[in-house]
Tab-separated table of C-alpha atoms in Angstrom:
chain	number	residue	atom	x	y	z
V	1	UNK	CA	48.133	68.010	7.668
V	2	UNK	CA	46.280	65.181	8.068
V	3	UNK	CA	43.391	64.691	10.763
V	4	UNK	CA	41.975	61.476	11.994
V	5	UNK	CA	38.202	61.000	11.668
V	6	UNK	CA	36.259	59.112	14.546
V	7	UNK	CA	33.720	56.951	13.546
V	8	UNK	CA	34.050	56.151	9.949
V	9	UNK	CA	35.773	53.368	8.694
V	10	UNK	CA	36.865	52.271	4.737
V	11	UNK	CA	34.434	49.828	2.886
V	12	UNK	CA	37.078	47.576	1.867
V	13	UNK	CA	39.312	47.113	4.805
V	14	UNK	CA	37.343	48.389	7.762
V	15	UNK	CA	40.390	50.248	8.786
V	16	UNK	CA	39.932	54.083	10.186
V	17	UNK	CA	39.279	56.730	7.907
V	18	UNK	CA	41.385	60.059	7.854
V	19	UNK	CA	40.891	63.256	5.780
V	20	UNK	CA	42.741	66.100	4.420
V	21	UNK	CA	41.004	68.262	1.949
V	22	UNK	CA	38.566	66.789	1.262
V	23	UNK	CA	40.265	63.587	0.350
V	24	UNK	CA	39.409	60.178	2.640
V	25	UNK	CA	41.975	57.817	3.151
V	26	UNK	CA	42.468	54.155	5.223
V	27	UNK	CA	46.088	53.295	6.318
V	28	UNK	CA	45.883	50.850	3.133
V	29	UNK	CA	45.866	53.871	1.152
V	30	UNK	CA	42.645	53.534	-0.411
V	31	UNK	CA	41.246	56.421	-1.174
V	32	UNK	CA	37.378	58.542	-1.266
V	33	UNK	CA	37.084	61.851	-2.257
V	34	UNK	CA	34.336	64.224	-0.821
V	35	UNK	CA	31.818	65.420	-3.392
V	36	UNK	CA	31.568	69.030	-3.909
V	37	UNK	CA	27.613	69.068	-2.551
V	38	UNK	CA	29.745	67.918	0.553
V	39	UNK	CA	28.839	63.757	0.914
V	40	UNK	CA	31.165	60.929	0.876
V	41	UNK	CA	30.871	58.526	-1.567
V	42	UNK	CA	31.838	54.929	0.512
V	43	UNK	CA	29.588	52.389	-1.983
V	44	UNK	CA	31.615	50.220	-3.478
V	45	UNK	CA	31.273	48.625	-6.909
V	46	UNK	CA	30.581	45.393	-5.563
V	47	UNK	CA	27.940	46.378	-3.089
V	48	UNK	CA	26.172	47.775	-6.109
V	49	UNK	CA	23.157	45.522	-8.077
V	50	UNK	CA	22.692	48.537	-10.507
V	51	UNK	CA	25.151	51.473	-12.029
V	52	UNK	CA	22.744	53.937	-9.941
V	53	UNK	CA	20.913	51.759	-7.312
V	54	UNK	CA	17.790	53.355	-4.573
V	55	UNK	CA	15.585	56.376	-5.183
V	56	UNK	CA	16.044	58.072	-8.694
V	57	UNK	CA	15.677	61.848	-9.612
V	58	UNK	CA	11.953	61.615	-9.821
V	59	UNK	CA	11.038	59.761	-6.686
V	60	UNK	CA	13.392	61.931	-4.799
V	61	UNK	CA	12.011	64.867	-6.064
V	62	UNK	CA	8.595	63.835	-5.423
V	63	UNK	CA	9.304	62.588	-2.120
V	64	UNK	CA	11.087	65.817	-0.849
V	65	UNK	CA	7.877	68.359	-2.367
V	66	UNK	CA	5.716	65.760	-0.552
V	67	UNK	CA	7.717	65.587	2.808
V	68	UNK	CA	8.625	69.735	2.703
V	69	UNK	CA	4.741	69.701	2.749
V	70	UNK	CA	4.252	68.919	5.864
V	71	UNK	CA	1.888	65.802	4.569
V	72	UNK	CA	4.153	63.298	7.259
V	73	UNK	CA	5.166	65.359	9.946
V	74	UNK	CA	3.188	63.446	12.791
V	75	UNK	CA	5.664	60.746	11.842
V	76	UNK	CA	8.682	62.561	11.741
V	77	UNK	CA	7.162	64.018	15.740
V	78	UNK	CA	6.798	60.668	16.972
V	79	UNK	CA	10.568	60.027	15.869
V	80	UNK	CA	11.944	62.929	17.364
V	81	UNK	CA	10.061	62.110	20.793
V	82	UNK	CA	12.148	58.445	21.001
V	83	UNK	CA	15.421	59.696	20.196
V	84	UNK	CA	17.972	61.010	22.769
V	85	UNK	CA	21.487	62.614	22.231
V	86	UNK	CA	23.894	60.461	21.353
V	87	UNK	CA	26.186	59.394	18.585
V	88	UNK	CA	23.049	58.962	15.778
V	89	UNK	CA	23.102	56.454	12.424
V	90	UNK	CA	19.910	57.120	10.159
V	91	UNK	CA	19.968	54.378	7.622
V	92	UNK	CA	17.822	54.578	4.628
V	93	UNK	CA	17.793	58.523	5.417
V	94	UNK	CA	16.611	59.359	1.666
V	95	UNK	CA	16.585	62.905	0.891
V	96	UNK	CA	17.239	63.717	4.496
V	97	UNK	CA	13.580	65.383	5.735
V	98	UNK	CA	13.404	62.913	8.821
V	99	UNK	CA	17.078	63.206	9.613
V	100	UNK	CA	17.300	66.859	9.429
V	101	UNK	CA	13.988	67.493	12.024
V	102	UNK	CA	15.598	65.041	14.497
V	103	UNK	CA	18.816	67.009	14.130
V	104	UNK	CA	16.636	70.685	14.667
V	105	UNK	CA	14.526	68.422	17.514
V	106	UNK	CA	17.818	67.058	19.727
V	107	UNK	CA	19.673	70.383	18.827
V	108	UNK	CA	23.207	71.542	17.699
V	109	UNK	CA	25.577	70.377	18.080
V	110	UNK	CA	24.157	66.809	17.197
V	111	UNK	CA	26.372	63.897	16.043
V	112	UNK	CA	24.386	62.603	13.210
V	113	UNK	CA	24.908	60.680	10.542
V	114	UNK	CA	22.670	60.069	7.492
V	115	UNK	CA	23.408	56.818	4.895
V	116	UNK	CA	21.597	56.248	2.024
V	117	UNK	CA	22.098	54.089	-0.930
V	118	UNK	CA	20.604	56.209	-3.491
V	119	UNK	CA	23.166	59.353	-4.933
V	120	UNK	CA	20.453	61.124	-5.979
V	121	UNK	CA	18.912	60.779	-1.846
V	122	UNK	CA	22.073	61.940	-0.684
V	123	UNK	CA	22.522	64.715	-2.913
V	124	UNK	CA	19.095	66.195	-1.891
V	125	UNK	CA	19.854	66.075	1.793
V	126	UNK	CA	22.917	68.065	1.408
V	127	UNK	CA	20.716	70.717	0.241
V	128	UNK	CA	19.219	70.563	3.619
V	129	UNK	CA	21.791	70.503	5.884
V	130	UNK	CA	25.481	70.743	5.933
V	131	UNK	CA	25.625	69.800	9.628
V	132	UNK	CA	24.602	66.304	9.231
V	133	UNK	CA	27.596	64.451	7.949
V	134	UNK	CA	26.177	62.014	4.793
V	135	UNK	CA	27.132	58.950	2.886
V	136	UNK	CA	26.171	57.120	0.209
V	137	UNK	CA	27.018	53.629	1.423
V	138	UNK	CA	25.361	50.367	2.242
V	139	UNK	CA	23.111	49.552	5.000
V	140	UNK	CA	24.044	46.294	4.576
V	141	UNK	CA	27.468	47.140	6.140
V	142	UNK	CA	27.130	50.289	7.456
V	143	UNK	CA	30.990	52.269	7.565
V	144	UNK	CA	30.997	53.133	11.436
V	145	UNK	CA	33.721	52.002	13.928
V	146	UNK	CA	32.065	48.357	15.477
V	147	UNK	CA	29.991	49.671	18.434
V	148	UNK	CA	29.887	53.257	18.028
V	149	UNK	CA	26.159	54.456	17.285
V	150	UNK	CA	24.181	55.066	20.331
V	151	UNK	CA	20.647	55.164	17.790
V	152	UNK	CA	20.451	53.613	14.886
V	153	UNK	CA	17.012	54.523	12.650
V	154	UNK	CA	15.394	52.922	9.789
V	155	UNK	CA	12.351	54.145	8.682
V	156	UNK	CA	10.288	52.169	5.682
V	157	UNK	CA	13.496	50.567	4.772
V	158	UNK	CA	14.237	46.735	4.578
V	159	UNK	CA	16.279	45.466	7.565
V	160	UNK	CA	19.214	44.556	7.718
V	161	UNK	CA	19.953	43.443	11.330
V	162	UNK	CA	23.926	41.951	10.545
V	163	UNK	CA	25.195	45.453	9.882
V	164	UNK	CA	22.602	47.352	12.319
V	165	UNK	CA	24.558	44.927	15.315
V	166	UNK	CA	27.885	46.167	13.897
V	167	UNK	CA	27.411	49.488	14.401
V	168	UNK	CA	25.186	49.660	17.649
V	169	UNK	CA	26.408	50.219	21.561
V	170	UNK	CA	25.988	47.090	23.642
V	171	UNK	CA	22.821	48.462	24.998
V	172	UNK	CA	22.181	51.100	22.093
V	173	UNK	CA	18.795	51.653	20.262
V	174	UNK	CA	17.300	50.514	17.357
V	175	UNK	CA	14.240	52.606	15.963
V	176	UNK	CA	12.273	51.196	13.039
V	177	UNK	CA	8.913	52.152	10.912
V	178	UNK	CA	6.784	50.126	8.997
V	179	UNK	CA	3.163	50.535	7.710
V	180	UNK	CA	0.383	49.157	9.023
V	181	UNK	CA	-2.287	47.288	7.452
V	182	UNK	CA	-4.694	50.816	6.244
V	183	UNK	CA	-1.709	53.075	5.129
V	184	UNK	CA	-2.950	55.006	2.258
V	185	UNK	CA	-5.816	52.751	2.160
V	186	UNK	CA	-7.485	55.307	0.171
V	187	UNK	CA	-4.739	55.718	-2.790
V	188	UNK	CA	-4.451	51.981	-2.619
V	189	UNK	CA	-8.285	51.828	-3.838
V	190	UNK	CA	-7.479	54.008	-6.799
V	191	UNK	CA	-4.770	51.788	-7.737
V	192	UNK	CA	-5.768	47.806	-7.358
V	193	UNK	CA	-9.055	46.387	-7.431
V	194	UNK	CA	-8.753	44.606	-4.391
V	195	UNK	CA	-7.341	46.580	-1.607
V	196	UNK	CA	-5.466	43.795	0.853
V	197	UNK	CA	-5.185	45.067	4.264
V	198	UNK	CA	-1.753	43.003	4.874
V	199	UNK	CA	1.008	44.809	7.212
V	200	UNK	CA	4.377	44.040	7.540
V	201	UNK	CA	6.088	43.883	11.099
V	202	UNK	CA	9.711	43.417	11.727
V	203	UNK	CA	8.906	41.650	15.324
V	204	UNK	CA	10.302	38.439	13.802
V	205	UNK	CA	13.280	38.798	11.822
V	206	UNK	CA	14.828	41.734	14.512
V	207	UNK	CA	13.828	38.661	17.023
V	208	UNK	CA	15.691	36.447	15.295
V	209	UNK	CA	18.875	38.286	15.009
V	210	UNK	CA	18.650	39.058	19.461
V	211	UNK	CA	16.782	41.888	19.198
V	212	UNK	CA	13.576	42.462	21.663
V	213	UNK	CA	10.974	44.996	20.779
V	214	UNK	CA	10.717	46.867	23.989
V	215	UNK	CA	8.447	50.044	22.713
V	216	UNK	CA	5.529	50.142	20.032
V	217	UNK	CA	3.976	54.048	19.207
V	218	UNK	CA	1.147	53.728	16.489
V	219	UNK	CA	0.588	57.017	14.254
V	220	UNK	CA	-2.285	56.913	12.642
V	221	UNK	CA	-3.753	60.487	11.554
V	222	UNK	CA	-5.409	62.043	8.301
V	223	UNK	CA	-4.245	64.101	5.415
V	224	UNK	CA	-5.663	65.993	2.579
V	225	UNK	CA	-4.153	65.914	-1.036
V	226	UNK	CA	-5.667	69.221	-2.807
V	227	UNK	CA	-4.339	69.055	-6.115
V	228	UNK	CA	-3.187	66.267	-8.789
V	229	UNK	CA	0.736	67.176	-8.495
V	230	UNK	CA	0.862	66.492	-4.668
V	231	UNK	CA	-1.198	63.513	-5.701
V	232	UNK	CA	1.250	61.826	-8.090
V	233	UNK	CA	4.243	62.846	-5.964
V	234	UNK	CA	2.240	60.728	-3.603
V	235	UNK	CA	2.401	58.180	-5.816
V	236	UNK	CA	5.627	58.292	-6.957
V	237	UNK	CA	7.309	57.814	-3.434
V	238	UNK	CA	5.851	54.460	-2.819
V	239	UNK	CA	6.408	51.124	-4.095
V	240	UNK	CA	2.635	51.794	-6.038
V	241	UNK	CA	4.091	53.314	-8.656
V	242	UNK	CA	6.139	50.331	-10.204
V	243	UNK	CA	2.638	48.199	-9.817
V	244	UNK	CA	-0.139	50.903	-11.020
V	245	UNK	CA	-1.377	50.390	-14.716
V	246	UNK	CA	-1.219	52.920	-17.174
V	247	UNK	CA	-4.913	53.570	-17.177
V	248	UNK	CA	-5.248	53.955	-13.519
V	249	UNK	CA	-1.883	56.449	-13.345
V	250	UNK	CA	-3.713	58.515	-16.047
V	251	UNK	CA	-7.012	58.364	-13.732
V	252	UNK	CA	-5.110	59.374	-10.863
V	253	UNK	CA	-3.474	62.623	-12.768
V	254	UNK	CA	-6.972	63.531	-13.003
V	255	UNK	CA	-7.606	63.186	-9.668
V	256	UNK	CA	-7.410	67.068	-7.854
V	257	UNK	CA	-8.482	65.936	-4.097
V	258	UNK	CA	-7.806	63.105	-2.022
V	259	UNK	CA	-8.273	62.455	1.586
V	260	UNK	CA	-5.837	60.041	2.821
V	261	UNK	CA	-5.416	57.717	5.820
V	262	UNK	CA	-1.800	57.325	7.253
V	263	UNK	CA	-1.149	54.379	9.177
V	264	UNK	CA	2.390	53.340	10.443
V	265	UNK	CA	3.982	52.052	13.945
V	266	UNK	CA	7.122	53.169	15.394
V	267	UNK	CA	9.268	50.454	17.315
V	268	UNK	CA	12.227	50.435	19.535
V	269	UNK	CA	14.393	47.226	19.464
V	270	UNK	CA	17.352	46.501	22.085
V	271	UNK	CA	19.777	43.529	22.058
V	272	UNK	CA	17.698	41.061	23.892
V	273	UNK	CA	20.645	40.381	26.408
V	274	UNK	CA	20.884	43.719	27.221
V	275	UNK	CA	17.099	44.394	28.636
């Protein structure tokens, strides 16, 4: 017996997706099987710019002892305060530690879905929570009916605003975070010799694409790093790592304390026609 799926739609035809144990199909008969840790695989060759693109096992690793430690959890509270039920698309959803508070924060049942491009990401989140349904799939295009999410979020991941108005409700929000200009300022200073206080701000691309930025929340808040592990899985979670030199990564195992600045803003863009 087969039974239709609402929502989800096949990568290569856009055509609804049905399932029967376990198997995925499109009414072109093309076909994605559900892993055994329980995610759909929906990332096509061709959407692919390596054999095993995002996160690897070590960042995601790092990222998810980092995260489960609480380090980021004013973040992940300021997230959970802007989101209301609805039909929810987290893109970029990594290892699934933001995606899986929201879900505990808006309660069950929630209709969430987390999309990642990274296997390895995915794999980790189904460890979390089996409630959340996850894909590893492209952001670029995300595989959602036209119209259907209520919230999309994308936290510290590049935009993509084509496939974010594919999937969003005419007047459906879009919740992004970025850093701001002294985000881990003081990890930074162990790395480069010049510490640049640039910041990144979506304003003008989501503007661009007829989106209007119609809520700001800054987070900005301390944390301490007691011991080198925690340090280097600090490290290894941010773009830092492919850009620190060998002597200051071997400085920075030695390091067993670090008090660090976090600095990010949370923003809510709506289709400017719609406000």
């Amino acid at each position: 017996m087969t039974e239709a799926v609402t929502g989800l739609i096949c990568p290569k035809c856009e055509a609804p997706l049905s399932t029967s144990d376990k198997q995925w199909r499109c009414q072109e008969n093309h076909t994605y099987d559900q892993a055994k840790q329980g995610y759909l695989n929906l990332l096509l060759v061709n959407h692919k710019k390596s054999k095993n693109p995002g996160d690897d096992a070590d960042m995601v690793r790092a990222r998810t002892e980092f995260l489960d430690a609480g380090h980021y959890q004013p973040i992940s509270d300021a997230l959970n305060s802007m989101v209301s039920p609805g039909r929810i698309l987290d893109i970029g959803c990594g290892e699934g530690y933001y995606t899986e508070r929201l879900r505990e924060s808006l309660g069950v049942p929630a209709d969430i879905t987390g999309l990642d491009i990274s296997r390895e990401a995915v794999r980790a989140a189904c460890r979390r929570s089996r409630l959340i349904r996850w894909l590893v799939a492209s952001g670029a295009r995300p595989p959602v009916e036209k119209h259907s999410i209520n919230t999309v979020v994308s936290l510290f991941t590049p935009l993509m605003p084509q496939g974010l108005d594919h999937a969003l409700v005419t007047d459906g929000d879009i919740i992004t975070a970025h850093t701001g200009p002294y985000h881990l300022y003081e990890l930074r200073q162990q790395i480069y010799d010049d510490v640049r206080l640039d910041a990144f701000s979506p304003v003008e691309s989501m503007n661009q694409a007829g989106f209007s930025c119609v809520e700001e929340v800054p987070v900005a808040f301390r944390f301490q790093l007691n011991d080198s592990t925690m340090i280097n899985n600090l490290l290894l979670m941010t773009p830092h790592r492919w850009k620190v030199t060998p002597d200051k990564a071997s400085a920075l195992q030695q390091l067993h304390h670090l008090d660090v600045r976090a600095d990010v803003i949370l923003q809510r863009f709506r289709r400017t026609d719609s406000i």
